[in-house]
PDB file of C-alpha atoms in Angstrom:
ATOM      1  CA  MET A   3       4.091-104.694 -51.386  1.00 40.00           C
ATOM      2  CA  SER A   4       7.151-102.378 -51.630  1.00 53.00           C
ATOM      3  CA  ASP A   5      10.598-101.891 -49.956  1.00 84.00           C
ATOM      4  CA  GLY A   6       9.973 -98.228 -49.200  1.00 94.00           C
ATOM      5  CA  ILE A   7       9.503 -96.610 -45.818  1.00 97.00           C
ATOM      6  CA  PHE A   8       6.093 -95.118 -45.300  1.00 97.00           C
ATOM      7  CA  VAL A   9       6.454 -91.454 -44.424  1.00 97.00           C
ATOM      8  CA  ALA A  10       3.129 -89.894 -45.003  1.00 97.00           C
ATOM      9  CA  GLU A  11      -0.315 -89.782 -46.706  1.00 97.00           C
ATOM     10  CA  ALA A  12      -0.459 -87.849 -49.989  1.00 97.00           C
ATOM     11  CA  ALA A  13      -3.098 -85.543 -48.315  1.00 97.00           C
ATOM     12  CA  ASP A  14      -0.601 -84.742 -45.627  1.00 97.00           C
ATOM     13  CA  ILE A  15       1.468 -82.654 -48.028  1.00 98.00           C
ATOM     14  CA  PRO A  16      -0.542 -79.910 -49.868  1.00 97.00           C
ATOM     15  CA  GLU A  17       0.563 -79.038 -53.272  1.00 97.00           C
ATOM     16  CA  GLY A  18       3.516 -76.625 -53.330  1.00 96.00           C
ATOM     17  CA  GLU A  19       4.430 -77.780 -49.647  1.00 97.00           C
ATOM     18  CA  ALA A  20       6.893 -80.152 -48.082  1.00 98.00           C
ATOM     19  CA  ILE A  21       7.296 -82.014 -44.815  1.00 98.00           C
ATOM     20  CA  ARG A  22      10.636 -83.003 -43.134  1.00 98.00           C
ATOM     21  CA  ILE A  23      11.066 -86.526 -42.154  1.00 98.00           C
ATOM     22  CA  ASP A  24      13.394 -87.139 -39.188  1.00 97.00           C
ATOM     23  CA  ALA A  25      16.682 -89.292 -40.214  1.00 97.00           C
ATOM     24  CA  ALA A  26      15.685 -91.592 -37.281  1.00 96.00           C
ATOM     25  CA  VAL A  27      12.757 -92.695 -39.259  1.00 96.00           C
ATOM     26  CA  THR A  28      14.445 -93.303 -42.593  1.00 95.00           C
ATOM     27  CA  GLY A  29      17.907 -94.370 -41.288  1.00 95.00           C
ATOM     28  CA  THR A  30      19.629 -91.732 -43.121  1.00 96.00           C
ATOM     29  CA  VAL A  31      22.554 -89.327 -42.223  1.00 96.00           C
ATOM     30  CA  ASP A  32      20.222 -86.291 -42.890  1.00 96.00           C
ATOM     31  CA  ASP A  33      16.621 -85.626 -42.487  1.00 97.00           C
ATOM     32  CA  ILE A  34      14.600 -86.032 -45.626  1.00 98.00           C
ATOM     33  CA  ALA A  35      12.328 -83.291 -47.205  1.00 98.00           C
ATOM     34  CA  VAL A  36       9.355 -84.712 -49.117  1.00 98.00           C
ATOM     35  CA  PHE A  37       7.873 -82.233 -51.602  1.00 98.00           C
ATOM     36  CA  ASN A  38       4.565 -82.008 -53.510  1.00 98.00           C
ATOM     37  CA  ASP A  39       5.087 -80.241 -56.809  1.00 97.00           C
ATOM     38  CA  GLY A  40       1.899 -80.415 -58.903  1.00 95.00           C
ATOM     39  CA  GLY A  41       0.978 -83.615 -57.421  1.00 95.00           C
ATOM     40  CA  GLU A  42       4.271 -85.241 -58.002  1.00 96.00           C
ATOM     41  CA  PHE A  43       6.316 -86.182 -54.936  1.00 98.00           C
ATOM     42  CA  PHE A  44      10.047 -85.873 -54.550  1.00 98.00           C
ATOM     43  CA  ALA A  45      12.485 -86.378 -51.671  1.00 98.00           C
ATOM     44  CA  LEU A  46      15.798 -84.902 -51.097  1.00 98.00           C
ATOM     45  CA  ASP A  47      18.068 -84.596 -48.190  1.00 98.00           C
ATOM     46  CA  ASP A  48      16.635 -81.647 -46.188  1.00 97.00           C
ATOM     47  CA  THR A  49      19.745 -79.642 -45.545  1.00 96.00           C
ATOM     48  CA  CYS A  50      20.888 -76.962 -48.062  1.00 95.00           C
ATOM     49  CA  THR A  51      24.514 -77.673 -49.084  1.00 93.00           C
ATOM     50  CA  HIS A  52      25.465 -74.033 -48.921  1.00 93.00           C
ATOM     51  CA  GLU A  53      24.380 -73.521 -45.184  1.00 90.00           C
ATOM     52  CA  THR A  54      22.207 -75.588 -42.809  1.00 87.00           C
ATOM     53  CA  ALA A  55      18.801 -74.291 -43.789  1.00 95.00           C
ATOM     54  CA  SER A  56      15.941 -76.813 -44.004  1.00 97.00           C
ATOM     55  CA  LEU A  57      14.779 -77.099 -47.729  1.00 97.00           C
ATOM     56  CA  ALA A  58      11.388 -78.276 -46.318  1.00 97.00           C
ATOM     57  CA  GLU A  59      10.884 -74.645 -45.357  1.00 97.00           C
ATOM     58  CA  GLY A  60      11.801 -73.330 -48.902  1.00 96.00           C
ATOM     59  CA  TRP A  61       9.695 -72.389 -51.944  1.00 97.00           C
ATOM     60  CA  ILE A  62       8.663 -74.704 -54.661  1.00 97.00           C
ATOM     61  CA  GLU A  63       8.320 -73.662 -58.257  1.00 93.00           C
ATOM     62  CA  ASP A  64       8.630 -75.345 -61.592  1.00 93.00           C
ATOM     63  CA  GLY A  65      10.403 -78.476 -60.282  1.00 97.00           C
ATOM     64  CA  VAL A  66      12.863 -76.543 -58.191  1.00 98.00           C
ATOM     65  CA  VAL A  67      13.081 -75.782 -54.377  1.00 98.00           C
ATOM     66  CA  GLU A  68      14.577 -72.437 -53.243  1.00 96.00           C
ATOM     67  CA  CYS A  69      16.472 -72.546 -49.976  1.00 95.00           C
ATOM     68  CA  PRO A  70      14.815 -70.084 -47.468  1.00 94.00           C
ATOM     69  CA  LEU A  71      18.108 -68.782 -46.268  1.00 92.00           C
ATOM     70  CA  HIS A  72      20.255 -67.560 -49.288  1.00 92.00           C
ATOM     71  CA  ALA A  73      17.996 -68.556 -52.291  1.00 91.00           C
ATOM     72  CA  GLY A  74      20.177 -71.395 -53.539  1.00 94.00           C
ATOM     73  CA  LYS A  75      18.033 -73.703 -55.974  1.00 97.00           C
ATOM     74  CA  PHE A  76      17.901 -77.499 -56.235  1.00 98.00           C
ATOM     75  CA  CYS A  77      16.048 -79.621 -58.835  1.00 98.00           C
ATOM     76  CA  LEU A  78      13.525 -81.703 -57.072  1.00 98.00           C
ATOM     77  CA  ARG A  79      14.104 -84.709 -59.655  1.00 97.00           C
ATOM     78  CA  ASP A  80      17.811 -85.191 -59.156  1.00 97.00           C
ATOM     79  CA  GLY A  81      19.036 -82.780 -56.425  1.00 97.00           C
ATOM     80  CA  SER A  82      21.383 -80.835 -58.729  1.00 98.00           C
ATOM     81  CA  VAL A  83      22.243 -77.198 -58.086  1.00 97.00           C
ATOM     82  CA  GLN A  84      20.339 -74.762 -60.289  1.00 97.00           C
ATOM     83  CA  SER A  85      21.699 -71.456 -58.859  1.00 94.00           C
ATOM     84  CA  MET A  86      24.279 -70.083 -56.559  1.00 91.00           C
ATOM     85  CA  PRO A  87      25.175 -69.649 -53.847  1.00 94.00           C
ATOM     86  CA  ALA A  88      24.918 -73.449 -53.482  1.00 90.00           C
ATOM     87  CA  THR A  89      27.549 -75.243 -55.486  1.00 93.00           C
ATOM     88  CA  VAL A  90      27.134 -78.915 -54.216  1.00 95.00           C
ATOM     89  CA  ASP A  91      24.084 -81.039 -55.113  1.00 97.00           C
ATOM     90  CA  VAL A  92      21.721 -82.502 -52.401  1.00 97.00           C
ATOM     91  CA  ALA A  93      21.096 -86.217 -52.307  1.00 97.00           C
ATOM     92  CA  CYS A  94      17.969 -87.520 -53.925  1.00 98.00           C
ATOM     93  CA  HIS A  95      15.828 -90.358 -52.614  1.00 98.00           C
ATOM     94  CA  ARG A  96      13.333 -92.494 -54.630  1.00 98.00           C
ATOM     95  CA  VAL A  97       9.735 -91.927 -53.839  1.00 98.00           C
ATOM     96  CA  ILE A  98       6.942 -94.556 -54.460  1.00 97.00           C
ATOM     97  CA  LEU A  99       3.230 -93.724 -54.321  1.00 96.00           C
ATOM     98  CA  ASP A 100       1.273 -96.670 -53.197  1.00 95.00           C
ATOM     99  CA  GLY A 101      -2.282 -95.547 -53.523  1.00 95.00           C
ATOM    100  CA  ASP A 102      -2.247 -92.563 -51.159  1.00 96.00           C
ATOM    101  CA  ARG A 103       0.657 -93.666 -49.156  1.00 97.00           C
ATOM    102  CA  ILE A 104       4.009 -92.102 -49.880  1.00 98.00           C
ATOM    103  CA  LEU A 105       7.011 -94.382 -49.360  1.00 98.00           C
ATOM    104  CA  VAL A 106      10.567 -93.252 -49.553  1.00 98.00           C
ATOM    105  CA  VAL A 107      13.497 -95.587 -50.467  1.00 97.00           C
ATOM    106  CA  PRO A 108      16.634 -93.906 -49.121  1.00 97.00           C
ATOM    107  CA  ASN A 109      19.494 -93.441 -51.251  1.00 96.00           C
ATOM    108  CA  PRO A 110      22.045 -96.175 -50.148  1.00 94.00           C
ATOM    109  CA  GLU A 111      24.906 -93.761 -50.185  1.00 95.00           C
ATOM    110  CA  ARG A 112      23.045 -91.603 -47.446  1.00 94.00           C
ATOM    111  CA  LEU A 113      22.346 -94.413 -44.882  1.00 95.00           C
ATOM    112  CA  ALA A 114      23.721 -93.756 -41.497  1.00 94.00           C
ATOM    113  CA  PRO A 115      26.724 -96.046 -40.630  1.00 91.00           C
TER     114      PRO A 115
END
């Protein structure tokens, strides 16, 4: 048993892809993007901190997601900025793999008031 929120089955997110989870599901202030990078799953706030593009629509390579709008890059492990034009990190959320079920534990700092 876990305290995470079920968001998808592992098979729902093909390798190198991501899905967007509505903030209403997770109780967070932003939608969450859940990424599959080489069979590892990561969760970040979905909105690029440079402009408002969805990171779930970005490209994943070597543990980094590239924003589809202006190519800012963020580390999937901790949300840190990896390249301009983004200058502010995105929030990271903990992911638990429970068998084939993906659970997300929202970052408490990103919970909706």
